[in-house]
XYZ file of N, CA and C in Angstrom:
660
model
N -2.490 -3.737 -12.728
C -2.856 -1.986 -13.027
C -2.143 -1.207 -13.328
N -2.285 -0.262 -14.483
C -1.318 0.641 -14.499
C -1.434 1.837 -14.107
N -0.104 1.848 -13.805
C 0.050 3.770 -13.191
C 1.219 4.027 -13.886
N 1.167 5.419 -14.297
C 1.805 5.757 -15.297
C 2.835 7.224 -14.601
N 2.422 7.408 -13.498
C 3.348 8.712 -12.454
C 2.713 8.355 -10.963
N 3.760 9.041 -10.519
C 3.696 9.144 -8.842
C 2.952 10.597 -8.619
N 2.362 10.889 -7.859
C 2.232 12.338 -7.576
C 2.712 12.426 -5.943
N 3.751 12.939 -5.292
C 3.917 13.324 -3.719
C 4.709 12.090 -3.192
N 5.117 10.899 -4.335
C 5.785 9.754 -4.080
C 7.109 9.882 -3.151
N 7.736 11.513 -3.042
C 8.727 11.399 -2.254
C 9.233 12.772 -1.572
N 9.482 12.444 -0.422
C 9.886 13.889 0.214
C 10.777 15.153 -0.121
N 11.037 16.246 -0.179
C 12.194 17.299 -0.786
C 13.112 16.734 -0.326
N 14.114 16.547 -1.195
C 15.122 16.511 -0.109
C 15.782 17.722 0.459
N 16.523 17.452 1.234
C 17.081 18.285 2.187
C 18.484 18.966 1.654
N 19.079 20.074 2.424
C 21.057 19.869 2.361
C 21.597 18.560 2.423
N 22.089 18.261 1.395
C 23.186 17.189 1.692
C 22.545 15.953 0.942
N 21.286 15.914 0.049
C 20.550 14.957 -0.336
C 19.641 14.491 0.642
N 19.972 14.071 1.330
C 18.444 13.881 2.505
C 17.300 14.055 2.601
N 16.236 13.445 2.411
C 15.259 13.309 2.420
C 14.353 14.097 3.243
N 13.834 15.197 3.548
C 13.159 15.673 4.958
C 11.837 15.178 5.318
N 11.451 14.967 6.525
C 10.715 14.536 7.186
C 9.450 13.939 6.485
N 8.548 12.990 6.327
C 7.371 12.714 5.984
C 6.127 13.440 6.104
N 6.359 14.387 7.041
C 5.364 15.140 7.222
C 5.541 16.399 6.266
N 6.797 16.478 5.346
C 7.193 17.849 4.681
C 6.212 17.307 3.259
N 6.153 15.842 2.904
C 5.551 15.449 1.488
C 4.279 16.260 0.897
N 4.480 16.329 -0.089
C 3.173 16.886 -0.737
C 1.922 16.370 -0.717
N 0.664 16.969 -0.149
C -0.847 16.552 -0.101
C -1.536 16.664 -0.913
N -0.634 17.321 -2.266
C -1.596 17.889 -3.347
C -2.272 16.341 -4.320
N -1.274 15.392 -4.725
C -1.615 14.149 -5.487
C -2.965 14.061 -4.390
N -3.010 13.352 -3.277
C -4.399 13.246 -2.405
C -5.528 14.308 -2.364
N -5.216 15.113 -2.912
C -6.352 15.993 -2.941
C -6.950 16.037 -4.044
N -6.660 15.658 -5.327
C -6.931 15.706 -6.761
C -7.540 14.153 -6.815
N -7.737 13.423 -5.570
C -8.785 11.889 -5.904
C -9.897 12.517 -5.547
N -10.746 11.656 -6.658
C -12.359 12.210 -6.767
C -12.895 10.785 -5.545
N -12.265 10.153 -4.847
C -12.611 9.307 -3.584
C -11.760 9.532 -2.547
N -12.834 8.727 -1.286
C -12.365 9.123 -0.202
C -10.851 8.427 0.122
N -10.132 8.680 0.768
C -8.747 8.143 1.848
C -9.007 7.094 2.858
N -8.717 6.239 3.103
C -8.998 5.367 4.369
C -7.414 5.515 4.910
N -7.378 5.118 6.199
C -6.734 4.693 6.923
C -6.536 3.928 8.398
N -6.127 3.622 8.755
C -6.187 3.166 10.341
C -7.338 3.966 11.250
N -8.190 3.317 11.791
C -8.808 4.154 12.400
C -8.683 4.987 13.828
N -9.466 5.677 14.705
C -8.526 6.402 15.940
C -8.414 5.277 17.052
N -8.492 3.855 17.378
C -7.385 2.983 17.815
C -6.159 3.405 17.568
N -5.778 3.752 16.537
C -4.029 3.832 16.349
C -3.909 5.324 16.406
N -2.917 5.674 17.584
C -2.597 6.416 17.851
C -1.092 6.954 17.593
N -0.417 5.965 16.722
C 0.712 6.559 16.226
C 1.059 7.534 15.315
N 2.528 7.828 14.552
C 2.555 8.495 13.296
C 2.228 7.853 12.508
N 1.385 9.080 11.592
C 0.503 8.469 10.248
C 1.023 9.591 9.195
N 1.492 8.883 8.215
C 2.159 9.892 7.062
C 2.146 9.087 5.494
N 1.745 10.270 5.058
C 2.019 10.287 3.440
C 3.130 9.542 2.844
N 2.600 8.607 1.266
C 3.558 7.643 0.867
C 3.460 8.180 -0.682
N 2.718 7.513 -1.611
C 2.676 8.349 -2.777
C 1.246 7.744 -3.510
N 0.656 8.958 -4.089
C -0.294 8.345 -5.357
C 0.095 8.090 -6.497
N -0.607 6.524 -6.960
C -0.240 6.174 -8.357
C -1.651 6.946 -9.400
N -0.982 7.460 -10.386
C -2.035 7.938 -11.458
C -2.516 7.225 -12.898
N -3.607 7.053 -13.213
C -3.438 6.478 -14.391
C -3.378 6.708 -15.713
N -3.199 6.085 -17.159
C -2.404 6.853 -18.020
C -3.498 7.781 -18.380
N -4.422 7.898 -18.195
C -5.109 9.232 -18.512
C -5.088 10.586 -17.332
N -4.189 10.812 -16.144
C -3.403 11.270 -15.399
C -4.897 11.310 -14.081
N -5.640 10.590 -13.878
C -6.578 10.474 -13.039
C -5.814 9.768 -11.965
N -6.294 10.280 -10.411
C -5.729 9.446 -9.591
C -6.136 8.056 -9.286
N -5.858 6.864 -9.119
C -6.353 5.947 -9.098
C -6.173 5.400 -7.898
N -5.027 5.225 -7.333
C -4.780 4.882 -5.923
C -3.118 5.672 -4.933
N -3.131 5.329 -3.932
C -2.554 5.995 -2.751
C -2.313 5.085 -1.805
N -1.502 5.669 -0.736
C -0.950 4.740 0.153
C -0.795 5.340 1.464
N -1.136 5.463 2.751
C -0.971 6.299 3.577
C -0.223 5.300 4.937
N 0.445 5.879 5.551
C 1.790 4.736 6.257
C 1.078 5.221 8.130
N 1.596 4.519 8.715
C 0.989 4.340 10.204
C 2.321 3.191 10.874
N 3.289 4.212 11.760
C 3.809 3.681 13.046
C 5.486 4.033 12.295
N 6.158 3.035 12.639
C 7.625 3.554 12.076
C 7.525 3.453 10.526
N 8.474 4.523 10.135
C 8.574 4.935 8.877
C 9.417 3.339 8.038
N 9.401 2.351 7.263
C 10.289 1.345 7.278
C 11.127 1.555 6.437
N 12.287 1.125 6.671
C 13.351 0.962 5.565
C 13.266 -0.519 4.703
N 14.306 -0.488 4.120
C 14.119 -1.808 3.365
C 14.557 -2.799 4.475
N 14.288 -3.857 4.877
C 14.292 -4.694 5.663
C 15.484 -5.338 5.853
N 15.906 -5.706 6.837
C 17.122 -6.138 6.688
C 17.595 -7.008 7.997
N 18.863 -7.488 8.438
C 19.128 -8.246 9.784
C 18.913 -7.302 10.702
N 19.322 -6.035 10.669
C 19.427 -4.971 12.037
C 18.124 -4.157 11.929
N 16.968 -4.381 10.823
C 15.753 -3.514 11.511
C 14.559 -4.390 11.492
N 14.388 -5.997 11.304
C 13.860 -6.935 11.095
C 12.609 -6.532 11.944
N 13.375 -6.781 13.336
C 12.304 -6.984 14.385
C 12.187 -5.687 15.357
N 12.485 -4.624 14.727
C 12.068 -3.442 15.095
C 11.358 -2.587 14.698
N 11.278 -2.548 13.418
C 10.206 -1.599 12.546
C 8.762 -2.386 12.858
N 7.867 -1.370 13.124
C 6.351 -1.576 13.309
C 5.598 -0.563 12.525
N 5.162 -1.273 11.542
C 4.508 -0.560 10.317
C 3.125 -1.337 9.874
N 2.163 -0.122 9.570
C 1.227 -0.987 8.553
C 1.068 0.250 7.540
N 0.815 0.039 6.198
C 0.153 0.933 5.303
C -0.846 0.634 4.880
N -1.955 1.524 4.296
C -3.107 1.632 4.232
C -3.246 1.761 2.344
N -3.595 0.935 1.825
C -3.591 1.362 -0.009
C -5.073 1.678 -0.379
N -5.222 2.786 -0.401
C -6.951 2.988 -0.981
C -6.670 3.072 -2.519
N -7.968 2.027 -3.565
C -7.930 2.206 -4.621
C -9.496 2.616 -5.262
N -9.223 3.245 -6.599
C -10.398 3.945 -6.479
C -11.082 2.652 -7.326
N -12.500 2.367 -6.705
C -13.358 1.610 -7.729
C -14.242 1.891 -9.171
N -13.004 1.447 -10.371
C -13.024 2.000 -11.217
C -13.721 1.009 -12.225
N -14.962 0.957 -12.956
C -14.835 -0.091 -14.280
C -13.444 -0.065 -15.349
N -13.885 -1.112 -15.983
C -12.807 -0.789 -17.186
C -13.529 0.171 -18.445
N -12.461 1.273 -18.752
C -13.124 2.424 -19.438
C -12.110 2.836 -20.538
N -12.284 3.611 -21.371
C -11.322 4.489 -22.118
C -10.720 5.536 -21.638
N -9.164 6.027 -22.503
C -8.479 6.817 -21.778
C -9.468 8.180 -22.372
N -8.901 9.252 -21.718
C -9.501 10.691 -22.177
C -9.771 10.853 -23.607
N -8.371 10.428 -24.185
C -8.286 10.620 -25.984
C -8.956 9.436 -26.684
N -9.505 8.739 -25.556
C -10.274 7.798 -26.610
C -9.013 6.270 -27.012
N -7.921 6.496 -26.885
C -6.894 5.570 -28.176
C -6.733 4.113 -26.822
N -7.041 4.195 -25.736
C -7.207 3.387 -25.338
C -7.917 2.790 -23.991
N -7.492 1.555 -23.353
C -8.445 1.175 -22.502
C -7.531 1.094 -20.736
N -8.301 1.401 -20.298
C -7.895 1.422 -18.451
C -8.455 0.133 -18.077
N -7.963 -0.615 -17.367
C -8.652 -1.547 -16.940
C -9.729 -1.150 -15.615
N -10.369 -2.548 -15.336
C -11.000 -1.960 -14.423
C -9.997 -2.354 -13.131
N -10.824 -1.809 -11.627
C -9.710 -1.786 -10.399
C -11.079 -2.725 -9.903
N -10.183 -3.334 -8.707
C -10.751 -4.396 -8.005
C -10.318 -4.543 -6.801
N -10.676 -5.257 -5.642
C -10.050 -6.505 -4.454
C -8.839 -6.592 -4.868
N -8.431 -7.431 -6.308
C -7.347 -7.851 -6.429
C -6.161 -7.141 -6.695
N -6.634 -5.746 -7.207
C -5.903 -4.530 -7.351
C -5.352 -4.063 -6.424
N -6.153 -4.505 -5.454
C -5.760 -3.528 -3.862
C -4.767 -4.911 -3.157
N -5.046 -6.094 -3.285
C -4.064 -6.934 -3.260
C -2.893 -6.938 -3.591
N -2.784 -6.996 -4.838
C -1.437 -6.584 -5.713
C -0.429 -5.459 -5.223
N -1.339 -4.122 -5.345
C -0.561 -3.139 -4.524
C -0.244 -3.496 -3.310
N -0.481 -3.754 -2.363
C -0.489 -4.230 -1.351
C 0.924 -5.211 -1.252
N 0.771 -6.487 -1.734
C 2.139 -7.021 -2.169
C 2.957 -6.712 -2.552
N 3.111 -6.024 -3.572
C 4.328 -4.932 -3.906
C 5.079 -4.789 -3.148
N 4.183 -3.581 -2.320
C 4.269 -2.771 -1.361
C 5.072 -3.052 -0.422
N 4.823 -4.251 0.324
C 5.576 -4.806 0.976
C 6.970 -5.527 0.530
N 6.849 -5.752 -0.856
C 8.464 -6.083 -1.245
C 9.054 -4.989 -1.191
N 8.759 -3.859 -1.773
C 9.451 -2.819 -1.795
C 10.409 -2.576 -0.680
N 9.989 -3.072 0.666
C 10.527 -2.663 1.882
C 11.364 -3.914 2.255
N 11.725 -5.311 1.399
C 11.965 -6.190 1.875
C 13.250 -6.399 0.990
N 14.420 -7.092 1.624
C 15.477 -7.549 1.295
C 16.111 -8.594 2.223
N 15.979 -9.873 1.348
C 16.049 -11.572 2.419
C 17.569 -11.274 2.314
N 17.776 -12.114 3.891
C 19.197 -11.768 4.243
C 20.498 -13.104 3.361
N 21.747 -12.140 3.258
C 22.183 -12.682 2.735
C 22.043 -12.825 1.049
N 21.355 -11.826 0.374
C 21.041 -11.903 -0.375
C 21.606 -10.733 -1.220
N 23.087 -10.808 -2.477
C 23.822 -9.894 -2.999
C 23.167 -8.725 -3.813
N 23.035 -7.775 -3.794
C 22.585 -6.715 -4.419
C 22.120 -6.847 -5.919
N 23.201 -7.320 -6.714
C 22.911 -7.367 -7.668
C 22.015 -8.471 -8.106
N 21.255 -9.592 -7.022
C 20.725 -10.393 -7.585
C 18.735 -10.075 -6.979
N 18.822 -8.754 -6.193
C 17.486 -8.394 -5.510
C 16.737 -8.039 -6.804
N 17.142 -7.488 -8.210
C 16.772 -7.099 -8.793
C 15.951 -8.328 -9.492
N 16.515 -9.200 -9.431
C 15.697 -10.621 -10.510
C 14.950 -10.779 -9.155
N 15.635 -11.240 -7.955
C 14.451 -11.738 -6.871
C 12.848 -10.977 -6.773
N 12.930 -9.087 -6.920
C 12.239 -8.346 -6.967
C 10.953 -9.136 -8.095
N 11.613 -8.612 -9.010
C 10.872 -9.492 -10.508
C 10.017 -10.293 -9.778
N 10.403 -11.450 -9.795
C 9.732 -12.750 -9.633
C 8.620 -12.885 -8.308
N 9.082 -11.896 -7.300
C 8.450 -12.045 -6.167
C 6.838 -11.532 -6.462
N 7.501 -10.093 -7.740
C 6.198 -8.913 -8.150
C 5.102 -9.998 -8.873
N 5.848 -11.027 -9.488
C 5.148 -11.856 -10.546
C 4.464 -13.058 -9.471
N 5.176 -13.252 -8.479
C 4.128 -14.001 -7.690
C 3.060 -13.305 -6.496
N 2.818 -12.070 -5.902
C 2.391 -11.334 -6.044
C 0.995 -11.206 -6.896
N 1.218 -10.908 -8.043
C 0.130 -10.710 -8.926
C -0.485 -12.115 -9.216
N 0.305 -13.204 -8.907
C -0.711 -14.320 -9.227
C -1.293 -14.825 -8.142
N -0.801 -14.415 -7.000
C -1.728 -14.614 -5.589
C -2.643 -13.554 -5.488
N -2.281 -12.827 -6.172
C -3.985 -11.380 -6.258
C -5.093 -11.884 -7.010
N -4.180 -12.124 -8.048
C -5.689 -12.805 -8.842
C -6.052 -13.941 -8.528
N -5.930 -14.780 -7.195
C -6.908 -15.940 -7.030
C -7.154 -16.059 -5.285
N -7.848 -14.912 -5.364
C -8.250 -14.530 -4.122
C -9.089 -15.803 -3.243
N -9.908 -16.511 -3.846
C -10.208 -17.567 -3.523
C -9.306 -19.063 -3.393
N -8.111 -18.704 -3.620
C -7.411 -19.724 -3.378
C -6.562 -20.259 -1.914
N -6.081 -20.938 -1.794
C -5.755 -21.988 -0.551
C -4.415 -20.897 0.301
N -3.768 -20.116 -0.266
C -3.236 -18.976 0.038
C -3.646 -17.691 1.235
N -4.938 -17.895 0.852
C -5.572 -16.799 1.520
C -6.649 -17.290 2.311
N -7.060 -16.453 3.493
C -7.624 -16.805 4.406
C -8.492 -15.397 4.736
N -9.827 -15.822 5.443
C -10.432 -14.447 5.470
C -10.545 -13.909 6.679
N -10.727 -12.897 6.911
C -10.522 -11.894 8.213
C -11.416 -11.089 8.079
N -12.139 -10.607 9.262
C -13.323 -9.776 9.279
C -12.344 -8.879 9.933
N -12.895 -7.295 9.554
C -11.849 -6.115 10.351
C -13.019 -4.983 9.905
N -13.397 -4.625 11.444
C -14.122 -3.080 10.959
C -13.886 -1.832 10.143
N -14.462 -1.512 9.493
C -14.494 -0.509 8.230
C -15.387 0.596 8.526
N -14.657 1.626 9.103
C -16.201 2.897 9.717
C -17.401 1.955 10.315
N -16.545 1.480 11.042
C -17.597 0.326 12.449
C -18.300 -0.413 12.148
N -18.395 -0.899 10.548
C -18.830 -1.724 10.102
C -17.988 -3.230 9.555
N -18.012 -4.346 10.820
C -17.262 -5.716 10.300
C -17.327 -6.058 8.813
N -15.913 -6.239 7.665
C -16.120 -6.080 6.790
C -15.009 -7.134 6.418
N -14.906 -8.444 5.613
C -14.498 -9.274 5.209
C -13.265 -8.995 4.347
N -11.997 -9.178 4.803
C -11.029 -9.384 4.154
C -10.265 -10.525 3.967
N -9.563 -10.435 2.364
C -8.737 -11.367 2.399
C -7.306 -11.164 2.752
N -6.772 -12.253 3.389
C -5.415 -11.923 4.367
C -4.785 -13.420 4.116
N -3.249 -12.767 3.934
C -2.557 -14.048 3.937
C -0.634 -13.452 4.780
N -0.199 -14.189 4.925
C 1.015 -13.723 5.703
C 2.198 -14.510 5.147
N 3.323 -14.244 4.817
C 4.610 -14.613 4.151
C 5.619 -14.226 5.202
N 6.789 -14.811 5.289
C 8.191 -14.686 5.891
C 8.076 -12.935 5.891
N 7.697 -12.450 5.338
C 8.228 -10.868 4.998
C 7.413 -10.108 5.903
N 5.913 -10.315 6.195
C 4.645 -9.803 6.631
C 3.663 -9.931 6.004
N 2.296 -9.129 6.115
C 1.288 -9.558 6.163
C 0.705 -8.570 4.907
N -0.413 -8.844 4.381
C -1.057 -8.654 3.192
C -2.579 -8.442 3.370
N -3.739 -7.761 3.076
C -4.951 -7.740 3.397
C -5.596 -7.012 2.433
N -6.746 -7.548 1.917
C -7.601 -6.890 1.059
C -8.910 -6.769 1.040
N -9.826 -6.027 0.702
C -11.136 -5.707 0.922
C -11.841 -4.696 0.231
N -12.843 -4.733 0.521
C -13.886 -3.417 -0.125
C -14.523 -2.610 0.507
N -15.032 -1.304 0.548
C -15.312 -0.690 1.298
C -16.875 -0.418 1.169
N -18.086 0.286 1.994
C -19.485 0.642 1.571
C -19.495 2.295 0.877
N -18.075 2.446 0.588
C -18.081 3.909 -0.020
C -17.335 3.615 -1.575
N -17.638 1.955 -2.014
C -17.104 2.174 -3.404
C -15.780 1.743 -3.881
N -14.769 2.139 -2.652
C -13.051 1.774 -2.831
C -12.575 0.191 -2.495
N -11.585 -0.067 -2.849
C -10.952 -0.751 -2.479
C -9.947 -0.898 -1.288
N -9.287 -1.247 -0.207
C -8.623 -1.126 0.574
C -7.470 -2.439 0.522
N -6.192 -1.963 0.587
C -5.180 -3.034 0.863
C -4.401 -2.946 1.587
N -3.675 -3.364 2.678
C -2.704 -2.940 3.642
C -1.761 -4.297 3.944
N -0.375 -3.661 4.001
C 0.519 -4.456 4.530
C 0.834 -3.972 5.733
N 2.273 -4.821 6.241
C 2.755 -4.227 7.611
C 3.571 -5.227 8.151
N 4.465 -5.225 9.035
C 5.099 -5.785 9.913
C 5.347 -5.448 11.132
N 5.142 -6.297 12.252
C 5.894 -5.966 13.378
C 4.231 -5.393 14.143
N 3.306 -5.488 13.248
C 1.939 -4.835 14.123
C 0.928 -6.062 13.570
N 0.502 -6.780 14.640
C -0.568 -7.570 14.056
C -1.712 -6.961 13.186
N -1.952 -7.683 12.356
C -3.197 -6.991 11.832
C -4.528 -7.693 12.396
N -4.741 -8.721 12.714
C -5.990 -8.601 13.833
C -6.247 -7.553 14.588
N -5.914 -7.024 15.154
C -6.346 -6.201 15.439
C -6.795 -4.470 14.822
N -6.723 -4.632 13.719
C -6.585 -3.310 12.942
C -8.018 -2.980 13.205
N -8.387 -1.684 12.701
C -9.305 -0.959 12.207
C -9.196 -0.128 10.978
N -10.152 -0.194 10.085
C -10.145 1.328 8.811
C -10.879 2.264 9.215
N -11.042 3.774 8.669
C -11.823 4.127 8.738
C -11.968 5.471 7.512
N -12.785 6.008 6.950
C -12.336 7.077 6.206
C -11.416 8.290 6.832
N -10.654 8.792 6.019
C -9.955 9.984 6.276
C -10.784 10.727 6.299
N -11.070 12.129 7.072
C -12.067 13.089 6.884
C -11.184 13.957 5.989
N -10.053 14.483 6.595
C -9.306 15.508 6.096
C -7.934 15.536 5.408
N -7.573 14.575 4.322
C -6.381 14.238 4.535
C -5.415 15.276 4.454
N -5.520 16.418 3.809
C -5.046 17.973 3.917
C -4.403 17.819 5.593
N -4.614 17.269 6.351
C -3.904 17.468 7.973
C -3.292 16.295 8.115
N -2.581 15.764 7.161
C -1.882 14.694 7.091
C -0.402 15.039 6.764
N -0.665 16.886 6.120
C 0.258 17.201 5.374
C 1.013 18.005 7.176
N 0.796 18.285 7.663
C 1.181 19.034 8.933
C 1.478 18.242 9.871
N 1.433 16.386 10.110
C 1.801 15.346 10.804
C 3.349 15.218 10.719
């Protein structure tokens, strides 16, 4: 699934070049979405924070992420046992369609789109122990390709089925674990696809719910 730009991807820089807390990240991109956003349900009482929004080639908001728990750093030996987080990815349920200028074709989105975005999201906070910095780009490229192959075969042996509540309704999800964390993906009755990834928090006890007012996240 192609995305050409991100809105609200990073926090503004404070003096000294350090990012401000995630509560200051812009909600503007999220407000442009014509679909509802999802996060963990009210059973989760920890911190929630905005992450990033992905846009299609025609400028339409196509997906975005909401974080829960600890804001993860790239995994290393000092943090891997301490950080507990879950990130929920909402993906618009779009059919294949032409770009606004009629010159191209945008791919349809699916549960596989959510699974791939979740898999890549987990990798972005992963750094295998003992790996040299110069090798990580090659490793990340290989693992990203693997994440796509896995997402394209949700009926394969690498995935199991997990039932979790979405807006209170038991919903089937495709689920897999790796040494880096877990990934899951499914669809909602609202016509959007939901992916999630995390570490330190068990996926088995999670529930998802539509966010009633995404603007409130800008103040958290």
